[in-house]
Structures are given as structure tokens and as C-alpha cells.
PDB file of N, CA and C in Angstrom:
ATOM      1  N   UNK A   1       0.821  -1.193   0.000  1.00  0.00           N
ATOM      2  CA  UNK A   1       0.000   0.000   0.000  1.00  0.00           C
ATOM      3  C   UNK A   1       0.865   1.258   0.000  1.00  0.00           C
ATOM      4  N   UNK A   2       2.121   1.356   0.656  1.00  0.00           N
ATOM      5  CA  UNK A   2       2.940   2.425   0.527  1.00  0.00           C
ATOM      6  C   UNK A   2       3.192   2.707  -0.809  1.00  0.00           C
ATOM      7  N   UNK A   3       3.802   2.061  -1.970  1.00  0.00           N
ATOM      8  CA  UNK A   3       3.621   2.178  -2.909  1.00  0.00           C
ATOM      9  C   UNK A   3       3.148   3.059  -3.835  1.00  0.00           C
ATOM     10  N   UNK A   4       1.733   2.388  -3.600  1.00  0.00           N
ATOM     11  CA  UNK A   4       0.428   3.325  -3.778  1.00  0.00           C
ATOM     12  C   UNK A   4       0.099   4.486  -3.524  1.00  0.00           C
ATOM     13  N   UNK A   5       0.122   4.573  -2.218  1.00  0.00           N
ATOM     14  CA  UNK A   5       0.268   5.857  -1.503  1.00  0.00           C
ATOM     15  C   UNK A   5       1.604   7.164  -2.072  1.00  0.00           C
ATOM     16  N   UNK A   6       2.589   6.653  -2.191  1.00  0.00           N
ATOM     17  CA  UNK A   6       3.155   7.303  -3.067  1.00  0.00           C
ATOM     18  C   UNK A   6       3.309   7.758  -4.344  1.00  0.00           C
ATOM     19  N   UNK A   7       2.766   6.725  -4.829  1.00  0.00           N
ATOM     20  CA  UNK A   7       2.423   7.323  -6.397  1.00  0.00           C
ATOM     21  C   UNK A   7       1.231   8.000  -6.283  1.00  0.00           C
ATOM     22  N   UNK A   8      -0.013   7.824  -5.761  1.00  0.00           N
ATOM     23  CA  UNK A   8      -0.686   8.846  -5.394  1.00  0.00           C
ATOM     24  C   UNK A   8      -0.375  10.271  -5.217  1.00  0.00           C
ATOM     25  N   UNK A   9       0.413  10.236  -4.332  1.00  0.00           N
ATOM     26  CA  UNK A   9       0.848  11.827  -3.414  1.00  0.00           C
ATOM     27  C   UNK A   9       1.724  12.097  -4.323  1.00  0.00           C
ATOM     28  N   UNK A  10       2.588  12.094  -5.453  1.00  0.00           N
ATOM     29  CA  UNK A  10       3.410  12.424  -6.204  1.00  0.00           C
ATOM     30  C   UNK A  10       2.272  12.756  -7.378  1.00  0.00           C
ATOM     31  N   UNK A  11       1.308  12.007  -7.897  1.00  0.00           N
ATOM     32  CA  UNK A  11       0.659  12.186  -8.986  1.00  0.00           C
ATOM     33  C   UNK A  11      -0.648  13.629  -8.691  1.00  0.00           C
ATOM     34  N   UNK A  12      -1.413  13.587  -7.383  1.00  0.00           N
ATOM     35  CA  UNK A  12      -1.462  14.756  -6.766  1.00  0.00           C
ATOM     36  C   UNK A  12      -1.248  16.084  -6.303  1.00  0.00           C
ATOM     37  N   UNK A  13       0.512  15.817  -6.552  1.00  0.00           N
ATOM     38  CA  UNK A  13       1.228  16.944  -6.599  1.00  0.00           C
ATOM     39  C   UNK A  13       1.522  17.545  -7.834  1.00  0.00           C
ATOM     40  N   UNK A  14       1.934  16.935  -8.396  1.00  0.00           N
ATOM     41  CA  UNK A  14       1.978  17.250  -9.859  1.00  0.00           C
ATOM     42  C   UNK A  14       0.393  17.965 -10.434  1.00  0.00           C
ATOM     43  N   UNK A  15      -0.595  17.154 -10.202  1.00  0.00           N
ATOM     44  CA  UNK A  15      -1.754  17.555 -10.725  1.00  0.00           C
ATOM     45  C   UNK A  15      -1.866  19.504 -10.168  1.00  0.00           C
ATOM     46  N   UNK A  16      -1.806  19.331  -9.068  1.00  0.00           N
ATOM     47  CA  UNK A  16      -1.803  20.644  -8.212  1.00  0.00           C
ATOM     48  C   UNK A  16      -0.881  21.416  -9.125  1.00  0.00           C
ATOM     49  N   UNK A  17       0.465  21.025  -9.060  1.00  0.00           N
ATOM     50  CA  UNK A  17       1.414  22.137 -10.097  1.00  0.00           C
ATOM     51  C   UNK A  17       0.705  22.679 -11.355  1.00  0.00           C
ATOM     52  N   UNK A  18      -0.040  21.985 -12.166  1.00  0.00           N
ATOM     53  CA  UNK A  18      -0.284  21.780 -13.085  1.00  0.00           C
ATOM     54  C   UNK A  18      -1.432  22.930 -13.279  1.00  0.00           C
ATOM     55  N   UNK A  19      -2.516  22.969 -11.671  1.00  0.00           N
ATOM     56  CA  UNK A  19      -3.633  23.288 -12.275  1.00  0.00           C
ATOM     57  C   UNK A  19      -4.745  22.227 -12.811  1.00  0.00           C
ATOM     58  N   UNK A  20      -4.352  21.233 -12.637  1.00  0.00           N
ATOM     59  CA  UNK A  20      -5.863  19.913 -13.083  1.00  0.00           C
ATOM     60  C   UNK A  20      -7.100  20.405 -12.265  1.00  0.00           C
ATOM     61  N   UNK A  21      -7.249  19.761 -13.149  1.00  0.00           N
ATOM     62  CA  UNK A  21      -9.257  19.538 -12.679  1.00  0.00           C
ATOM     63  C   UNK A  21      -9.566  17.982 -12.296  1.00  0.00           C
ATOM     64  N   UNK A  22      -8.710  17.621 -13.306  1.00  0.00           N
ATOM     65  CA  UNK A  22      -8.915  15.941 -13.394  1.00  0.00           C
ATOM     66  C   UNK A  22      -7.855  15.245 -13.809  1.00  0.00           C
ATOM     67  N   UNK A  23      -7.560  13.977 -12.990  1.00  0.00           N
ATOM     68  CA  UNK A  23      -6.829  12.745 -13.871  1.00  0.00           C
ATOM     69  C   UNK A  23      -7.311  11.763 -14.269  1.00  0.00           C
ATOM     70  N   UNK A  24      -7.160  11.352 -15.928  1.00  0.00           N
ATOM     71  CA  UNK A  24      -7.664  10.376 -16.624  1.00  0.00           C
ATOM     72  C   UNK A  24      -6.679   9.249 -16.037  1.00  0.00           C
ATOM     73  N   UNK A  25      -5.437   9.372 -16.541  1.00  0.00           N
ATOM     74  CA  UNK A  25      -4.642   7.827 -16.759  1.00  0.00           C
ATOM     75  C   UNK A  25      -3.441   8.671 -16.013  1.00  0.00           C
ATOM     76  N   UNK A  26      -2.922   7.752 -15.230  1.00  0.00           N
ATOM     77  CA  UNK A  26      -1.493   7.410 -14.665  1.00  0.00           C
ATOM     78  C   UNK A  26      -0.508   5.930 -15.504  1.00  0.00           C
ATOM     79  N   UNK A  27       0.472   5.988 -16.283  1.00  0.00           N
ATOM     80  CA  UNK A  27       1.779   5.041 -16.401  1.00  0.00           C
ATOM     81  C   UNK A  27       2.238   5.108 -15.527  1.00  0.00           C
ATOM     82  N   UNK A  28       2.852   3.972 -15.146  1.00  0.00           N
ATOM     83  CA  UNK A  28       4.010   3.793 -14.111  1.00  0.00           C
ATOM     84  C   UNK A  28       4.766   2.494 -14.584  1.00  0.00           C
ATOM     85  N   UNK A  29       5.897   2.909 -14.344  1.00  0.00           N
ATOM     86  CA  UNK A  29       7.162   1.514 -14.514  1.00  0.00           C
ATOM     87  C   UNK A  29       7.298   0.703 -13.033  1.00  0.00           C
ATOM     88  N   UNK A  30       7.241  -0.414 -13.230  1.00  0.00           N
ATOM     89  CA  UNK A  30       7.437  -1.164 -11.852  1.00  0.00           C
ATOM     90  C   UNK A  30       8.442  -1.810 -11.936  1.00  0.00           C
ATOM     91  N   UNK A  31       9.530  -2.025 -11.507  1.00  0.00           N
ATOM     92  CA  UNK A  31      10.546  -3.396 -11.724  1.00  0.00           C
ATOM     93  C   UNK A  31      10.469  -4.272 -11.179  1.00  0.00           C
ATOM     94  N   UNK A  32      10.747  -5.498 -12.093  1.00  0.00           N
ATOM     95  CA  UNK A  32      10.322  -6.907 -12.079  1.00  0.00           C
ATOM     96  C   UNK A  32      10.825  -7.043 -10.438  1.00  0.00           C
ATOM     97  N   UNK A  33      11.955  -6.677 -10.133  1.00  0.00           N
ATOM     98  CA  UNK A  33      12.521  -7.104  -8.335  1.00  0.00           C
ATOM     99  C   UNK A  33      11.689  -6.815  -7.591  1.00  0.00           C
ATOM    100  N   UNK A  34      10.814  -5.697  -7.907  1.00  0.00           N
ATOM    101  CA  UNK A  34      10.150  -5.597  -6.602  1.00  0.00           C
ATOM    102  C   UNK A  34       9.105  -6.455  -6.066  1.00  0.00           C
ATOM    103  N   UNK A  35       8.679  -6.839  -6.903  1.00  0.00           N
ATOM    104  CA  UNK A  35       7.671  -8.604  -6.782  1.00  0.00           C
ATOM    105  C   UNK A  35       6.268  -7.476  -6.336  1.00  0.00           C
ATOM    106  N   UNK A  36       5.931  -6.806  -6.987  1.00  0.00           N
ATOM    107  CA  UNK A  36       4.392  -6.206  -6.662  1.00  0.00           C
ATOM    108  C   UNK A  36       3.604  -7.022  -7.549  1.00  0.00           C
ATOM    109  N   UNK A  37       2.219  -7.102  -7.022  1.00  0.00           N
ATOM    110  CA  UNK A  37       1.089  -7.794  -7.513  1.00  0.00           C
ATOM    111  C   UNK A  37       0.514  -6.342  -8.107  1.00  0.00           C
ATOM    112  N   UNK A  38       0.325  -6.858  -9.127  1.00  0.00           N
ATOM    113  CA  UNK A  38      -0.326  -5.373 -10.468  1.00  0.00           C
ATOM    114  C   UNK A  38      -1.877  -5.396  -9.883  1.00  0.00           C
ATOM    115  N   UNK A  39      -2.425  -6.438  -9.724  1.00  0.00           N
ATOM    116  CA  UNK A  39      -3.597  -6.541  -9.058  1.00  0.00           C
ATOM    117  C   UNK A  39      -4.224  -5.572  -8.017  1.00  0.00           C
ATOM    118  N   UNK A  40      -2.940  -6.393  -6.615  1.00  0.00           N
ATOM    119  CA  UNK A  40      -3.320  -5.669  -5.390  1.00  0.00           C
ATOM    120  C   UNK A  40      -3.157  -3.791  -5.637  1.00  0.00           C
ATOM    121  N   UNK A  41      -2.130  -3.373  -6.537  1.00  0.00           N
ATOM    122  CA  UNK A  41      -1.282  -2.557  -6.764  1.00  0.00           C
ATOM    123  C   UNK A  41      -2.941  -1.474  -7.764  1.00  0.00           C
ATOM    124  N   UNK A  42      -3.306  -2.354  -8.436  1.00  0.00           N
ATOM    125  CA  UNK A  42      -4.833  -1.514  -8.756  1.00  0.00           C
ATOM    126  C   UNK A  42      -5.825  -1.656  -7.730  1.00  0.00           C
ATOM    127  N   UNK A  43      -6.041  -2.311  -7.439  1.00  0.00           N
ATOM    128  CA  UNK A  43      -7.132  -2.224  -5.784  1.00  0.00           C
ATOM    129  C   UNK A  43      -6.478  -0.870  -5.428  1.00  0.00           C
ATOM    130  N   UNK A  44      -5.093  -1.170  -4.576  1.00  0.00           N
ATOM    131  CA  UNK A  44      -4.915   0.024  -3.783  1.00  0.00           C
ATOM    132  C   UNK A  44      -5.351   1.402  -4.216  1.00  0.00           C
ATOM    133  N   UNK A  45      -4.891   1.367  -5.446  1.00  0.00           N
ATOM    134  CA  UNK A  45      -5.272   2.893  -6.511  1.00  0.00           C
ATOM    135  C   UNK A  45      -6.399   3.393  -5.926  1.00  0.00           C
ATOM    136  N   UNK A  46      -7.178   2.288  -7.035  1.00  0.00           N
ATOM    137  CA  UNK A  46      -8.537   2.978  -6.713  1.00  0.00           C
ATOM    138  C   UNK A  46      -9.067   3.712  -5.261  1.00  0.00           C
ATOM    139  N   UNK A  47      -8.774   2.552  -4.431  1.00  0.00           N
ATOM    140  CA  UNK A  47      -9.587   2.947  -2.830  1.00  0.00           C
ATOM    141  C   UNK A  47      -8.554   4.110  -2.371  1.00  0.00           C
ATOM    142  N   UNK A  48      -7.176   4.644  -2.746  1.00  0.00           N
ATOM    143  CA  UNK A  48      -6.881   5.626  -2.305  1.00  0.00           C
ATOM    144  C   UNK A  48      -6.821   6.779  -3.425  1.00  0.00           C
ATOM    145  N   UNK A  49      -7.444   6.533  -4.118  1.00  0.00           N
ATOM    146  CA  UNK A  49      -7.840   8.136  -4.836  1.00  0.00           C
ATOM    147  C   UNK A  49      -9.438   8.373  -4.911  1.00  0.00           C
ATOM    148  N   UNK A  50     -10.047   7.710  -4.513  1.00  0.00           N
ATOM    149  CA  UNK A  50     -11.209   7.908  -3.829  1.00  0.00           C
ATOM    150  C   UNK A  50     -11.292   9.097  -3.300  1.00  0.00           C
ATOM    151  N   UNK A  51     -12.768   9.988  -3.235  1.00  0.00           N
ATOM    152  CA  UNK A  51     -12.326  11.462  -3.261  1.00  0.00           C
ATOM    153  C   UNK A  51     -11.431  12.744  -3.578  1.00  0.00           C
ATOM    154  N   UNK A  52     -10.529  12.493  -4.450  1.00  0.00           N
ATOM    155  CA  UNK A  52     -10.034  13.128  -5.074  1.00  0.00           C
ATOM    156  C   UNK A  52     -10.025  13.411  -6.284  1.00  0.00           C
ATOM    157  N   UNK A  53      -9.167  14.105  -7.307  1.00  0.00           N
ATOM    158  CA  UNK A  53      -9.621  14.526  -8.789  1.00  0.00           C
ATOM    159  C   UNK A  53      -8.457  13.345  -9.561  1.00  0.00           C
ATOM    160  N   UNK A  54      -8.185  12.074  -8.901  1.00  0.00           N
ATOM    161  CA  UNK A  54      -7.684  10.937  -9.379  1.00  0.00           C
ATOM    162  C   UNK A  54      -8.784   9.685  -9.437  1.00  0.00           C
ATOM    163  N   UNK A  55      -9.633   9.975  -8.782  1.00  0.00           N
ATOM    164  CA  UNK A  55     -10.676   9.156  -8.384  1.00  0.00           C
ATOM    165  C   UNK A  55     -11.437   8.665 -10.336  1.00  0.00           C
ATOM    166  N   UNK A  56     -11.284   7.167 -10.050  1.00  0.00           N
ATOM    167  CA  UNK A  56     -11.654   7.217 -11.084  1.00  0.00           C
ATOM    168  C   UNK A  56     -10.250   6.779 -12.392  1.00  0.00           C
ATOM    169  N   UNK A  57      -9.342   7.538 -12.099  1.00  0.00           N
ATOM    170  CA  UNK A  57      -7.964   6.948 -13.442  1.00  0.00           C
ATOM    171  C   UNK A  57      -7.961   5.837 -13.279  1.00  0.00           C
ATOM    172  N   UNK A  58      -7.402   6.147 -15.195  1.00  0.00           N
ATOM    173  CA  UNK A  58      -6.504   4.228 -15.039  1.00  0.00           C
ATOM    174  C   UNK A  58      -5.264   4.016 -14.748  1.00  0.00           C
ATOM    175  N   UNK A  59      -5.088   2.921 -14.304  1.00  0.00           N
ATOM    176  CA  UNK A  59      -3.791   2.921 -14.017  1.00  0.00           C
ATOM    177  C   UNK A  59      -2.793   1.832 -15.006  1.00  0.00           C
ATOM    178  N   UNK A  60      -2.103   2.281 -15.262  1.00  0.00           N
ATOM    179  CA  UNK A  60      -1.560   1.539 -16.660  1.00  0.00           C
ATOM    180  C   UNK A  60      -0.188   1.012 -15.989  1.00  0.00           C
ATOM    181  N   UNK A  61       0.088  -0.125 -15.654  1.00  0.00           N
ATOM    182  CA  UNK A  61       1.217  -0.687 -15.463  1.00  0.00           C
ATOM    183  C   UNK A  61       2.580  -1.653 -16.165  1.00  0.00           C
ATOM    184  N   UNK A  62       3.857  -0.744 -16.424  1.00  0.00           N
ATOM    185  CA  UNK A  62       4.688  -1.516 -17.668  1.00  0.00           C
ATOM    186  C   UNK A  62       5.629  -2.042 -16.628  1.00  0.00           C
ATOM    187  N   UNK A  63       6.131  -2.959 -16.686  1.00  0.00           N
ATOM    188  CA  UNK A  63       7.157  -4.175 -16.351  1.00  0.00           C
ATOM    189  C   UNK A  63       8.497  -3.687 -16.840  1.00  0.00           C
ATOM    190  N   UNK A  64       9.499  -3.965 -15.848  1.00  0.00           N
ATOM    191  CA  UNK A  64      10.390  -3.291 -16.449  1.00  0.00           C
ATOM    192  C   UNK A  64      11.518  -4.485 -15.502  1.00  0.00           C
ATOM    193  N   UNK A  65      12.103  -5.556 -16.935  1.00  0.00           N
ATOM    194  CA  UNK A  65      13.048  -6.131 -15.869  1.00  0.00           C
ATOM    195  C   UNK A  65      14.687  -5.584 -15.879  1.00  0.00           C
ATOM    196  N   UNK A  66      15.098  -6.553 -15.001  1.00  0.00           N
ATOM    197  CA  UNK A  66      16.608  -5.544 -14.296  1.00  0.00           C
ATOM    198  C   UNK A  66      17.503  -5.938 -15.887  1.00  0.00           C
ATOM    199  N   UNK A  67      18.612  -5.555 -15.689  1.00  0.00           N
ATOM    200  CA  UNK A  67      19.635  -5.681 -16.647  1.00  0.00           C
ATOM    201  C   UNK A  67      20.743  -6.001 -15.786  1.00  0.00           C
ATOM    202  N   UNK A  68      21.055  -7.758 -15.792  1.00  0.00           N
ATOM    203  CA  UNK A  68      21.562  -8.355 -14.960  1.00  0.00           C
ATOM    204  C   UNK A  68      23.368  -8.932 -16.133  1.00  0.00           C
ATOM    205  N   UNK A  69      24.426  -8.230 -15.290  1.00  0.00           N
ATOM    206  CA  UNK A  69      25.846  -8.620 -16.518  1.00  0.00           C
ATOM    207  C   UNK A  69      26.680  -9.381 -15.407  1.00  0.00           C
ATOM    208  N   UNK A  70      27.339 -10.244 -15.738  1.00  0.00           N
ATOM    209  CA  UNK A  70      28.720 -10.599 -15.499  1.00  0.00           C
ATOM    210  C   UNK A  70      29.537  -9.253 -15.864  1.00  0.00           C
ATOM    211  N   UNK A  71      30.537  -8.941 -14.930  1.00  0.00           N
ATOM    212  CA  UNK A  71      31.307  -8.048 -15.272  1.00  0.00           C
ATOM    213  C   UNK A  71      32.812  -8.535 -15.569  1.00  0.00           C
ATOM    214  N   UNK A  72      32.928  -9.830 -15.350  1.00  0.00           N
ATOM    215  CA  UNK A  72      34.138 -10.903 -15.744  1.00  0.00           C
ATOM    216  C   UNK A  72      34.046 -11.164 -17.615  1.00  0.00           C
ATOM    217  N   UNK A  73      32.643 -12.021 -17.789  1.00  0.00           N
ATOM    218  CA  UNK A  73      32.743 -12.625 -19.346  1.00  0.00           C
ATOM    219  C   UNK A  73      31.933 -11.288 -20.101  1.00  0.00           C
ATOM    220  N   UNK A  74      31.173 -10.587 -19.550  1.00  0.00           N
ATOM    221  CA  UNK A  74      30.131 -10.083 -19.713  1.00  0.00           C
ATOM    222  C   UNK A  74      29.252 -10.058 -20.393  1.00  0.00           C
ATOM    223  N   UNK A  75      28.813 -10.914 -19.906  1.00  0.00           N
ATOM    224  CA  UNK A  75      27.498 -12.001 -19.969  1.00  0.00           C
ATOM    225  C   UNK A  75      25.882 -11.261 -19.466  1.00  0.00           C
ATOM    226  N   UNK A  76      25.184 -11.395 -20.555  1.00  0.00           N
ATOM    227  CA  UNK A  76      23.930 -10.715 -20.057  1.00  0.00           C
ATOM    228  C   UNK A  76      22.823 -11.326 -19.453  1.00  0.00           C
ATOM    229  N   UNK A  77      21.954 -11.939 -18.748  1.00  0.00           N
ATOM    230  CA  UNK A  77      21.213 -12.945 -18.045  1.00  0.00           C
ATOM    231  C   UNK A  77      19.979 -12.292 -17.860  1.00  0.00           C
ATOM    232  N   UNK A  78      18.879 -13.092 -18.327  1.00  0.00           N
ATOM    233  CA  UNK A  78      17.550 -12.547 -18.157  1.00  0.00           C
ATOM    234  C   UNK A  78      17.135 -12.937 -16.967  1.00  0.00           C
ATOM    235  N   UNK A  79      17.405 -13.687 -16.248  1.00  0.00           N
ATOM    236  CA  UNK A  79      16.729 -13.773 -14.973  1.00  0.00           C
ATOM    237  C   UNK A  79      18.064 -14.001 -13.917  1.00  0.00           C
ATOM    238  N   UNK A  80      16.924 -13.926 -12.808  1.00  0.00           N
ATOM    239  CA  UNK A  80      18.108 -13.156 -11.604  1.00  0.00           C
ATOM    240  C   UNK A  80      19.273 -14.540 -11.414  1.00  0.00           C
ATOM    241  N   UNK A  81      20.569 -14.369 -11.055  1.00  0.00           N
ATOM    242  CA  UNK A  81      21.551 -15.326 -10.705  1.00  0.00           C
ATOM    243  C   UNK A  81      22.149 -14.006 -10.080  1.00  0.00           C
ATOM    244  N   UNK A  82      23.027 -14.968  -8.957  1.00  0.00           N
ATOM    245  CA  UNK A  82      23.933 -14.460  -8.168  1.00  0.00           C
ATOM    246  C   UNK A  82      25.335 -14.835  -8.853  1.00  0.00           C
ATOM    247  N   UNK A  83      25.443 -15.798  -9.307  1.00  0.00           N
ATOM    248  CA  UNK A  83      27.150 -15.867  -9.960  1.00  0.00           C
ATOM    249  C   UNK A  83      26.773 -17.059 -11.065  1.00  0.00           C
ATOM    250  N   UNK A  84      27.946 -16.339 -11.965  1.00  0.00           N
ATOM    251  CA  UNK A  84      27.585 -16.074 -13.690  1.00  0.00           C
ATOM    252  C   UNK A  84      28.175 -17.551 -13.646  1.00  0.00           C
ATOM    253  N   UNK A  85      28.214 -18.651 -15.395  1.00  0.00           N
ATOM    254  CA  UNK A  85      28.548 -19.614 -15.122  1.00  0.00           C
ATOM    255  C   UNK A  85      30.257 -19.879 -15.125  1.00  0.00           C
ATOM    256  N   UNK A  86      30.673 -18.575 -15.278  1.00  0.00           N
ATOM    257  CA  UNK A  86      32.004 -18.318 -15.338  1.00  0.00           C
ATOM    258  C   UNK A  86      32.911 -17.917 -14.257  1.00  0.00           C
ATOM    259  N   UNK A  87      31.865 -17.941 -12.820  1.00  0.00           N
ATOM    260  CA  UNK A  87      32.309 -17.838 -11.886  1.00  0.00           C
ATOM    261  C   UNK A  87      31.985 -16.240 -11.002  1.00  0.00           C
ATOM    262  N   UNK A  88      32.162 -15.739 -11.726  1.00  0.00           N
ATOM    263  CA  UNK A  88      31.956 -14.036 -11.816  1.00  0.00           C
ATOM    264  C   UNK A  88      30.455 -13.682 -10.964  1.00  0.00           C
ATOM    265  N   UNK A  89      31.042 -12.780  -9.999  1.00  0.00           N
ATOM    266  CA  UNK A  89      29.398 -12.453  -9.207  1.00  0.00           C
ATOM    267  C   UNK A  89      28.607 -11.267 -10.041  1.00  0.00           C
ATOM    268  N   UNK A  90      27.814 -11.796 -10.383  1.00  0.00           N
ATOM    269  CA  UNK A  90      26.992 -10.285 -11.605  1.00  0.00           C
ATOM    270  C   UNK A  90      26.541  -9.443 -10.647  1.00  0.00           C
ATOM    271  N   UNK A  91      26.379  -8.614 -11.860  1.00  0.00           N
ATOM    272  CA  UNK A  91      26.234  -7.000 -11.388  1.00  0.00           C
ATOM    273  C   UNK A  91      24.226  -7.087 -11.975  1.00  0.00           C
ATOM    274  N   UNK A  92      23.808  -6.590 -10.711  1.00  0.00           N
ATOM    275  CA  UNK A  92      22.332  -6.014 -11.446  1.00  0.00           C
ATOM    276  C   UNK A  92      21.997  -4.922 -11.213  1.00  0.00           C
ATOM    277  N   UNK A  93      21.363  -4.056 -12.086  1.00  0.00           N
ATOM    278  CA  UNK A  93      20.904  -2.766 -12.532  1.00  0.00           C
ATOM    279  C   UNK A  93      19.462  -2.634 -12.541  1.00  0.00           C
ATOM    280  N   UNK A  94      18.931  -1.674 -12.124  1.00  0.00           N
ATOM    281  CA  UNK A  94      17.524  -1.190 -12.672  1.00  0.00           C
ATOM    282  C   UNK A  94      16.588  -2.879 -11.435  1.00  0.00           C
ATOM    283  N   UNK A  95      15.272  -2.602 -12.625  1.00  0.00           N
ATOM    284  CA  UNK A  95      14.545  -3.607 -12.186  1.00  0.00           C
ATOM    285  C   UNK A  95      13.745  -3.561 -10.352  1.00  0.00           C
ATOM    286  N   UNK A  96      14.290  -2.266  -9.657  1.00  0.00           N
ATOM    287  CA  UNK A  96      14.361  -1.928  -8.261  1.00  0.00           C
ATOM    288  C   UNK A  96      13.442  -0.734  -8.482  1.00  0.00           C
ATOM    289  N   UNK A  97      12.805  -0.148  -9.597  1.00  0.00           N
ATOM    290  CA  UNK A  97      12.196   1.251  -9.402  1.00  0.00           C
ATOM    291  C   UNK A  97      10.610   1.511  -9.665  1.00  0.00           C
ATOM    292  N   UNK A  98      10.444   2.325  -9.531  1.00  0.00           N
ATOM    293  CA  UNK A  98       8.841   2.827  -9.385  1.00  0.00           C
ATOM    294  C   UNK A  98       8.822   4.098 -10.056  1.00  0.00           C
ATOM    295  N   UNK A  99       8.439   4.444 -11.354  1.00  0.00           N
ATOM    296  CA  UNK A  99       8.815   5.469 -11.939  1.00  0.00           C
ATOM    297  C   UNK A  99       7.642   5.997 -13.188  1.00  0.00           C
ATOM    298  N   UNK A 100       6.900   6.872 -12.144  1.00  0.00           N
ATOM    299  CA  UNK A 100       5.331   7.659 -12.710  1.00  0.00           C
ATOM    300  C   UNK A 100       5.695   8.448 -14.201  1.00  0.00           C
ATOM    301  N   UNK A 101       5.677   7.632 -15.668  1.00  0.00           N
ATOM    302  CA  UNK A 101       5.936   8.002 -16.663  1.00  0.00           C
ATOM    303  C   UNK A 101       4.997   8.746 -17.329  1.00  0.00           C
ATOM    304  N   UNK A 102       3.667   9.046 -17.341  1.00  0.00           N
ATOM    305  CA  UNK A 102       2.694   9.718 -17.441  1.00  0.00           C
ATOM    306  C   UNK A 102       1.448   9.820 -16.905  1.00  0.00           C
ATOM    307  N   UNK A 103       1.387  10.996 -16.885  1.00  0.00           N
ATOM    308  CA  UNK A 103       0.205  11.307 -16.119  1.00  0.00           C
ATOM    309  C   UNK A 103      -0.701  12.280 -16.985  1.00  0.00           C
ATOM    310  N   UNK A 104      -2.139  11.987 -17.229  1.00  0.00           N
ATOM    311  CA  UNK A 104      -3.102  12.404 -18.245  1.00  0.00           C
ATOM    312  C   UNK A 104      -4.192  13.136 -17.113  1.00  0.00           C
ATOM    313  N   UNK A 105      -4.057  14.462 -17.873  1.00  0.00           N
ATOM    314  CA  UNK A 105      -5.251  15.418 -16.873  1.00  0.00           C
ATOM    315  C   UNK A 105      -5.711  16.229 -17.435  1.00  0.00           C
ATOM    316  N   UNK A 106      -7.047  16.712 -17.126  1.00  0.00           N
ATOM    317  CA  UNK A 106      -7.818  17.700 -17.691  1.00  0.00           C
ATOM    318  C   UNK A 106      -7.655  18.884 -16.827  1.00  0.00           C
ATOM    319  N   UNK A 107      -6.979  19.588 -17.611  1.00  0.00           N
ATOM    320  CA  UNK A 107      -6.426  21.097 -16.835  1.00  0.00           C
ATOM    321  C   UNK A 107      -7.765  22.389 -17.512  1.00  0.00           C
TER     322      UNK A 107
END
């Protein structure tokens, strides 16, 4: 629910900068590490923009996995490993963030 709550209060704020009246649609990037349920992650939405001029958006959620290298062979790996088959402890990037890519409002 924190989550939520934050993309809320960030998408709120913005709206305020802005001058909205209304928000249609919120994007957001989630990374695959963080293991959120897109599900629970729309429940929350809704019931916390309830009374507000978010009340009502969609919420559009894109997947975003990490970019996981060996920094020995450098080796690229789509899913998570701790050490490459070359021995090498990989390096992972990204895949850790929460990142409100658009936000649609009637100003």
C-alpha cells in the first residue's frame, strides 16, 4: 500500500502544479525485483484516490526487468543469478524502481 500511496501523493502533486481539474490515466514503470502484484497494486489505486480529482484513473502498469551482466565474461542474463557460469558475481541494474511516466489530466 505504501507504494500506492506514493504514487498517489506524487501524482497529486503534480496535478496541483499543473492546475488539473482531473486525472484520466497514470503510467508507471514497476521493476520486475520488486515482486508487486499489479492486481493488489490496482485495488490500492482505486480505494486511495477515492475522493479526489484521481478518483476514477486508469492505471496503466509496464514491467520493467533488471539488466543483470557478469562483469568478468560479460554475460547478459535474463533472470536473476547471483554468480555467472564463469564464476563471476553479476552485477544487477535497474529492475528496483517505481517510476510515474505519465500522467493524463484535464487542466
Amino acid at each position: 500500500m505504501s507504494f500506492t500511496q506514493a504514487i498517489i501523493e506524487n501524482v497529486l502533486k503534480l496535478a496541483e502544479e499543473k492546475g488539473a481539474k482531473k486525472v484520466s490515466k497514470v503510467v508507471v514503470e514497476l521493476g520486475d525485483l520488486l515482486l508487486i502484484n499489479p492486481e493488489q497494486l490496482g485495488f490500492c489505486f482505486q480505494v486511495l484516490s477515492c475522493g479526489t480529482i484521481a478518483e476514477g484513473a486508469t492505471l496503466e502498469i509496464k514491467f520493467v526487468k533488471p539488466h543483470i551482466e557478469c562483469p568478468i565474461c560479460g554475460k547478459h542474463h535474463s533472470y536473476p543469478v547471483a554468480i555467472c557460469e564463469c564464476g563471476g558475481i553479476v552485477k544487477v541494474e535497474g529492475g528496483k524502481d517505481i517510476i510515474i511516466k505519465r500522467v493524463e489530466m484535464e487542466v
